[in-house]
Amino acid sequence: MHELIVRVAARLASSLGLDDCSFQDWPCQFRINRYNYTPDTVGESGVQVHTDSGFLTVLQEDERVGGLEVADPDTGEFSPVDIPLPGTFLVNLGDVATAWSNGALHNVRHRVRCVAGVPRVSIALFLLAPRDDVRPRRFRDFGYDDYRRLRQSTGEHAGEALARLAA
Ligand SMILES: O=C(O)CCC(=O)C(=O)O
Ligand SMILES: [Fe+2]
């Protein structure tokens, strides 16, 4: 599972043109969710609306009973997620993915509702985030005029001036 989640994260980074990102050392958390549903709890909430806080979640959903719902980012409307095909996982992005990608990747609001009076189990592996810097900055903020002046004043016209703006 760990190998899977770091590979999916690396593919996501590649999709943004970032081929040298490794998520191998990022902390993970493993959790088994058990919902003790009964006929009396049908229609009730199992997990309230939330986004996952980390980068990425790989979920093994219960193959017998549904209940997971995801929100449309535009309308806020929730749609049920189909019961999974055997042997498949569900992947969703959390808040850290949004921050890490500067908004290019989107976190997903979701919730769980009791749709049948039978116990439900899901298994989640969360790829969280480094303790200190989620995405260490390589450069300070700068404006183009200042950067042009820096290139002129240093005579560095082949990209060397960028190093002077290292964070
Ligand atoms: O049980 C599920 O299907 C989802 C659980 C969930 O959203 C979570 O553990 O963050
Ligand atoms: Fe979640």
PDB file of C-alpha atoms and ligand atoms in Angstrom:
ATOM      1  CA  MET A   1       0.000   0.000   0.000  1.00  0.00           C
ATOM      2  CA  HIS A   2       2.819   2.422   0.876  1.00  0.00           C
ATOM      3  CA  GLU A   3       4.534   1.787  -2.444  1.00  0.00           C
ATOM      4  CA  LEU A   4       1.214   2.380  -4.210  1.00  0.00           C
ATOM      5  CA  ILE A   5       0.460   5.673  -2.494  1.00  0.00           C
ATOM      6  CA  VAL A   6       3.924   7.178  -3.083  1.00  0.00           C
ATOM      7  CA  ARG A   7       3.787   6.096  -6.735  1.00  0.00           C
ATOM      8  CA  VAL A   8       0.375   7.685  -7.257  1.00  0.00           C
ATOM      9  CA  ALA A   9       1.657  10.882  -5.607  1.00  0.00           C
ATOM     10  CA  ALA A  10       4.735  10.878  -7.877  1.00  0.00           C
ATOM     11  CA  ARG A  11       2.490  10.454 -10.943  1.00  0.00           C
ATOM     12  CA  LEU A  12       0.401  13.403  -9.807  1.00  0.00           C
ATOM     13  CA  ALA A  13       3.551  15.481  -9.464  1.00  0.00           C
ATOM     14  CA  SER A  14       4.644  14.339 -12.955  1.00  0.00           C
ATOM     15  CA  SER A  15       1.298  15.466 -14.329  1.00  0.00           C
ATOM     16  CA  LEU A  16       2.312  18.953 -13.209  1.00  0.00           C
ATOM     17  CA  GLY A  17       5.669  18.612 -14.949  1.00  0.00           C
ATOM     18  CA  LEU A  18       7.520  17.836 -11.708  1.00  0.00           C
ATOM     19  CA  ASP A  19       9.400  14.622 -12.381  1.00  0.00           C
ATOM     20  CA  ASP A  20      11.923  14.695  -9.560  1.00  0.00           C
ATOM     21  CA  CYS A  21       9.542  14.619  -6.570  1.00  0.00           C
ATOM     22  CA  SER A  22       9.802  11.740  -4.147  1.00  0.00           C
ATOM     23  CA  PHE A  23       7.137  11.142  -1.530  1.00  0.00           C
ATOM     24  CA  GLN A  24       8.964   8.099  -0.152  1.00  0.00           C
ATOM     25  CA  ASP A  25       9.768   9.704   3.205  1.00  0.00           C
ATOM     26  CA  TRP A  26       6.482  11.480   3.791  1.00  0.00           C
ATOM     27  CA  PRO A  27       4.637  10.179   6.846  1.00  0.00           C
ATOM     28  CA  CYS A  28       1.574   8.004   6.364  1.00  0.00           C
ATOM     29  CA  GLN A  29      -1.326   7.012   8.569  1.00  0.00           C
ATOM     30  CA  PHE A  30      -3.303   3.795   8.282  1.00  0.00           C
ATOM     31  CA  ARG A  31      -6.872   3.632   9.594  1.00  0.00           C
ATOM     32  CA  ILE A  32      -9.691   1.129   9.601  1.00  0.00           C
ATOM     33  CA  ASN A  33     -13.124   2.741   9.860  1.00  0.00           C
ATOM     34  CA  ARG A  34     -15.900   0.573  11.214  1.00  0.00           C
ATOM     35  CA  TYR A  35     -19.490   1.812  11.142  1.00  0.00           C
ATOM     36  CA  ASN A  36     -21.811  -0.143  13.388  1.00  0.00           C
ATOM     37  CA  TYR A  37     -24.898   0.535  11.325  1.00  0.00           C
ATOM     38  CA  THR A  38     -28.262  -0.974  12.189  1.00  0.00           C
ATOM     39  CA  PRO A  39     -31.703  -0.651  10.571  1.00  0.00           C
ATOM     40  CA  ASP A  40     -32.309   2.233  13.012  1.00  0.00           C
ATOM     41  CA  THR A  41     -29.377   4.283  11.701  1.00  0.00           C
ATOM     42  CA  VAL A  42     -30.363   4.256   8.011  1.00  0.00           C
ATOM     43  CA  GLY A  43     -30.295   7.831   6.695  1.00  0.00           C
ATOM     44  CA  GLU A  44     -28.028   9.061   9.489  1.00  0.00           C
ATOM     45  CA  SER A  45     -24.580  10.548   9.015  1.00  0.00           C
ATOM     46  CA  GLY A  46     -21.584   8.229   9.427  1.00  0.00           C
ATOM     47  CA  VAL A  47     -18.849  10.821   8.886  1.00  0.00           C
ATOM     48  CA  GLN A  48     -19.678  14.488   8.528  1.00  0.00           C
ATOM     49  CA  VAL A  49     -18.625  16.587   5.553  1.00  0.00           C
ATOM     50  CA  HIS A  50     -14.855  17.001   5.466  1.00  0.00           C
ATOM     51  CA  THR A  51     -11.798  17.100   3.270  1.00  0.00           C
ATOM     52  CA  ASP A  52      -8.861  14.879   4.140  1.00  0.00           C
ATOM     53  CA  SER A  53      -6.112  17.028   5.613  1.00  0.00           C
ATOM     54  CA  GLY A  54      -3.092  15.309   4.030  1.00  0.00           C
ATOM     55  CA  PHE A  55      -1.863  14.996   0.455  1.00  0.00           C
ATOM     56  CA  LEU A  56      -3.527  11.824  -0.764  1.00  0.00           C
ATOM     57  CA  THR A  57      -5.834   9.086   0.480  1.00  0.00           C
ATOM     58  CA  VAL A  58      -6.141   5.557  -0.866  1.00  0.00           C
ATOM     59  CA  LEU A  59      -9.369   3.962   0.296  1.00  0.00           C
ATOM     60  CA  GLN A  60     -10.481   0.353   0.218  1.00  0.00           C
ATOM     61  CA  GLU A  61     -14.231   0.762   0.316  1.00  0.00           C
ATOM     62  CA  ASP A  62     -16.656  -1.845   1.628  1.00  0.00           C
ATOM     63  CA  GLU A  63     -17.654  -4.055  -1.297  1.00  0.00           C
ATOM     64  CA  ARG A  64     -21.037  -4.910   0.237  1.00  0.00           C
ATOM     65  CA  VAL A  65     -22.494  -1.532   1.120  1.00  0.00           C
ATOM     66  CA  GLY A  66     -22.053   2.022  -0.164  1.00  0.00           C
ATOM     67  CA  GLY A  67     -22.485   5.279   1.689  1.00  0.00           C
ATOM     68  CA  LEU A  68     -19.578   7.465   0.594  1.00  0.00           C
ATOM     69  CA  GLU A  69     -20.681  10.675  -1.134  1.00  0.00           C
ATOM     70  CA  VAL A  70     -18.545  13.337  -2.844  1.00  0.00           C
ATOM     71  CA  ALA A  71     -19.443  16.976  -3.411  1.00  0.00           C
ATOM     72  CA  ASP A  72     -19.446  18.671  -6.788  1.00  0.00           C
ATOM     73  CA  PRO A  73     -16.988  21.574  -6.340  1.00  0.00           C
ATOM     74  CA  ASP A  74     -19.221  23.954  -8.325  1.00  0.00           C
ATOM     75  CA  THR A  75     -22.701  23.182  -7.043  1.00  0.00           C
ATOM     76  CA  GLY A  76     -21.835  21.651  -3.657  1.00  0.00           C
ATOM     77  CA  GLU A  77     -24.253  18.841  -4.473  1.00  0.00           C
ATOM     78  CA  PHE A  78     -23.342  15.396  -3.124  1.00  0.00           C
ATOM     79  CA  SER A  79     -23.348  12.264  -5.304  1.00  0.00           C
ATOM     80  CA  PRO A  80     -22.986   8.700  -4.065  1.00  0.00           C
ATOM     81  CA  VAL A  81     -19.844   6.811  -5.002  1.00  0.00           C
ATOM     82  CA  ASP A  82     -20.589   3.412  -6.550  1.00  0.00           C
ATOM     83  CA  ILE A  83     -19.774   0.305  -4.568  1.00  0.00           C
ATOM     84  CA  PRO A  84     -16.251  -0.551  -5.753  1.00  0.00           C
ATOM     85  CA  LEU A  85     -15.369  -3.305  -8.164  1.00  0.00           C
ATOM     86  CA  PRO A  86     -13.520  -6.030  -6.240  1.00  0.00           C
ATOM     87  CA  GLY A  87      -9.804  -5.324  -6.021  1.00  0.00           C
ATOM     88  CA  THR A  88     -10.067  -1.604  -6.771  1.00  0.00           C
ATOM     89  CA  PHE A  89      -9.150   1.363  -4.615  1.00  0.00           C
ATOM     90  CA  LEU A  90     -10.545   4.847  -4.461  1.00  0.00           C
ATOM     91  CA  VAL A  91      -8.066   7.721  -4.454  1.00  0.00           C
ATOM     92  CA  ASN A  92      -8.808  11.245  -3.337  1.00  0.00           C
ATOM     93  CA  LEU A  93      -6.806  14.388  -2.770  1.00  0.00           C
ATOM     94  CA  GLY A  94      -6.601  16.330   0.474  1.00  0.00           C
ATOM     95  CA  ASP A  95      -5.799  19.874   1.578  1.00  0.00           C
ATOM     96  CA  VAL A  96      -2.015  19.446   1.429  1.00  0.00           C
ATOM     97  CA  ALA A  97      -2.270  18.507  -2.274  1.00  0.00           C
ATOM     98  CA  THR A  98      -4.030  21.797  -2.932  1.00  0.00           C
ATOM     99  CA  ALA A  99      -1.456  23.808  -0.973  1.00  0.00           C
ATOM    100  CA  TRP A 100       1.534  21.858  -2.335  1.00  0.00           C
ATOM    101  CA  SER A 101       0.405  22.356  -5.959  1.00  0.00           C
ATOM    102  CA  ASN A 102      -0.471  26.015  -5.367  1.00  0.00           C
ATOM    103  CA  GLY A 103      -4.081  25.243  -6.213  1.00  0.00           C
ATOM    104  CA  ALA A 104      -3.536  23.079  -9.313  1.00  0.00           C
ATOM    105  CA  LEU A 105      -4.729  19.914  -7.531  1.00  0.00           C
ATOM    106  CA  HIS A 106      -8.118  19.948  -5.838  1.00  0.00           C
ATOM    107  CA  ASN A 107      -9.131  18.570  -2.469  1.00  0.00           C
ATOM    108  CA  VAL A 108     -12.467  16.755  -2.377  1.00  0.00           C
ATOM    109  CA  ARG A 109     -15.287  17.371   0.078  1.00  0.00           C
ATOM    110  CA  HIS A 110     -16.901  14.109   1.059  1.00  0.00           C
ATOM    111  CA  ARG A 111     -19.047  12.456   3.709  1.00  0.00           C
ATOM    112  CA  VAL A 112     -20.403   9.061   4.662  1.00  0.00           C
ATOM    113  CA  ARG A 113     -24.066   8.264   5.219  1.00  0.00           C
ATOM    114  CA  CYS A 114     -25.728   5.108   6.420  1.00  0.00           C
ATOM    115  CA  VAL A 115     -27.590   3.649   3.442  1.00  0.00           C
ATOM    116  CA  ALA A 116     -28.277   0.157   4.819  1.00  0.00           C
ATOM    117  CA  GLY A 117     -28.590  -1.356   8.278  1.00  0.00           C
ATOM    118  CA  VAL A 118     -25.488  -3.495   8.036  1.00  0.00           C
ATOM    119  CA  PRO A 119     -22.006  -2.963   9.465  1.00  0.00           C
ATOM    120  CA  ARG A 120     -19.682  -1.156   7.087  1.00  0.00           C
ATOM    121  CA  VAL A 121     -15.885  -1.157   6.985  1.00  0.00           C
ATOM    122  CA  SER A 122     -13.461   0.993   5.024  1.00  0.00           C
ATOM    123  CA  ILE A 123      -9.683   0.935   5.098  1.00  0.00           C
ATOM    124  CA  ALA A 124      -7.734   4.122   4.484  1.00  0.00           C
ATOM    125  CA  LEU A 125      -4.080   4.913   3.932  1.00  0.00           C
ATOM    126  CA  PHE A 126      -3.325   8.625   4.179  1.00  0.00           C
ATOM    127  CA  LEU A 127      -0.170  10.169   2.741  1.00  0.00           C
ATOM    128  CA  LEU A 128       0.146  13.134   5.103  1.00  0.00           C
ATOM    129  CA  ALA A 129       2.904  15.739   4.733  1.00  0.00           C
ATOM    130  CA  PRO A 130       6.385  16.484   6.050  1.00  0.00           C
ATOM    131  CA  ARG A 131       6.400  17.856   9.588  1.00  0.00           C
ATOM    132  CA  ASP A 132       8.220  21.072   8.720  1.00  0.00           C
ATOM    133  CA  ASP A 133       8.005  22.377   5.186  1.00  0.00           C
ATOM    134  CA  VAL A 134       5.316  20.975   2.945  1.00  0.00           C
ATOM    135  CA  ARG A 135       6.883  22.585  -0.103  1.00  0.00           C
ATOM    136  CA  PRO A 136      10.155  24.347   0.688  1.00  0.00           C
ATOM    137  CA  ARG A 137      10.431  27.499  -1.403  1.00  0.00           C
ATOM    138  CA  ARG A 138      13.460  27.782  -3.652  1.00  0.00           C
ATOM    139  CA  PHE A 139      13.037  31.474  -4.524  1.00  0.00           C
ATOM    140  CA  ARG A 140      11.880  34.603  -2.771  1.00  0.00           C
ATOM    141  CA  ASP A 141       8.972  36.596  -4.194  1.00  0.00           C
ATOM    142  CA  PHE A 142      10.158  39.118  -6.722  1.00  0.00           C
ATOM    143  CA  GLY A 143       8.786  41.482  -9.334  1.00  0.00           C
ATOM    144  CA  TYR A 144       9.932  41.489 -12.927  1.00  0.00           C
ATOM    145  CA  ASP A 145      11.286  45.069 -12.879  1.00  0.00           C
ATOM    146  CA  ASP A 146      13.502  44.296  -9.906  1.00  0.00           C
ATOM    147  CA  TYR A 147      14.736  41.139 -11.560  1.00  0.00           C
ATOM    148  CA  ARG A 148      15.607  42.998 -14.792  1.00  0.00           C
ATOM    149  CA  ARG A 149      17.562  45.536 -12.748  1.00  0.00           C
ATOM    150  CA  LEU A 150      19.363  42.738 -10.919  1.00  0.00           C
ATOM    151  CA  ARG A 151      20.419  41.134 -14.206  1.00  0.00           C
ATOM    152  CA  GLN A 152      21.671  44.464 -15.504  1.00  0.00           C
ATOM    153  CA  SER A 153      23.515  45.504 -12.369  1.00  0.00           C
ATOM    154  CA  THR A 154      25.257  42.150 -11.970  1.00  0.00           C
ATOM    155  CA  GLY A 155      25.852  41.570 -15.658  1.00  0.00           C
ATOM    156  CA  GLU A 156      24.460  38.078 -15.162  1.00  0.00           C
ATOM    157  CA  HIS A 157      22.431  37.486 -18.305  1.00  0.00           C
ATOM    158  CA  ALA A 158      22.334  33.699 -18.462  1.00  0.00           C
ATOM    159  CA  GLY A 159      20.124  32.829 -15.530  1.00  0.00           C
ATOM    160  CA  GLU A 160      22.830  33.111 -12.860  1.00  0.00           C
ATOM    161  CA  ALA A 161      21.011  36.038 -11.198  1.00  0.00           C
ATOM    162  CA  LEU A 162      18.251  33.669 -10.124  1.00  0.00           C
ATOM    163  CA  ALA A 163      20.607  32.219  -7.519  1.00  0.00           C
ATOM    164  CA  ARG A 164      20.662  35.632  -5.832  1.00  0.00           C
ATOM    165  CA  LEU A 165      16.942  35.259  -5.192  1.00  0.00           C
ATOM    166  CA  ALA A 166      17.253  31.897  -3.478  1.00  0.00           C
ATOM    167  CA  ALA A 167      14.901  31.645  -0.499  1.00  0.00           C
TER     168      ALA A 167
HETATM  169  O1  LIG B   1     -15.490   5.296   5.091  1.00  0.00           O
HETATM  170  C1  LIG B   1     -15.350   5.904   4.041  1.00  0.00           C
HETATM  171  O2  LIG B   1     -15.812   5.518   2.971  1.00  0.00           O
HETATM  172  C2  LIG B   1     -14.608   7.213   4.009  1.00  0.00           C
HETATM  173  C3  LIG B   1     -13.877   7.516   5.268  1.00  0.00           C
HETATM  174  C4  LIG B   1     -13.219   8.862   5.227  1.00  0.00           C
HETATM  175  O3  LIG B   1     -13.645   9.771   4.559  1.00  0.00           O
HETATM  176  C5  LIG B   1     -12.002   9.093   6.033  1.00  0.00           C
HETATM  177  O4  LIG B   1     -11.570   8.177   6.746  1.00  0.00           O
HETATM  178  O5  LIG B   1     -11.443  10.200   5.934  1.00  0.00           O
HETATM  179 FE    FE B   2     -12.189  11.328   4.367  1.00  0.00          FE
END
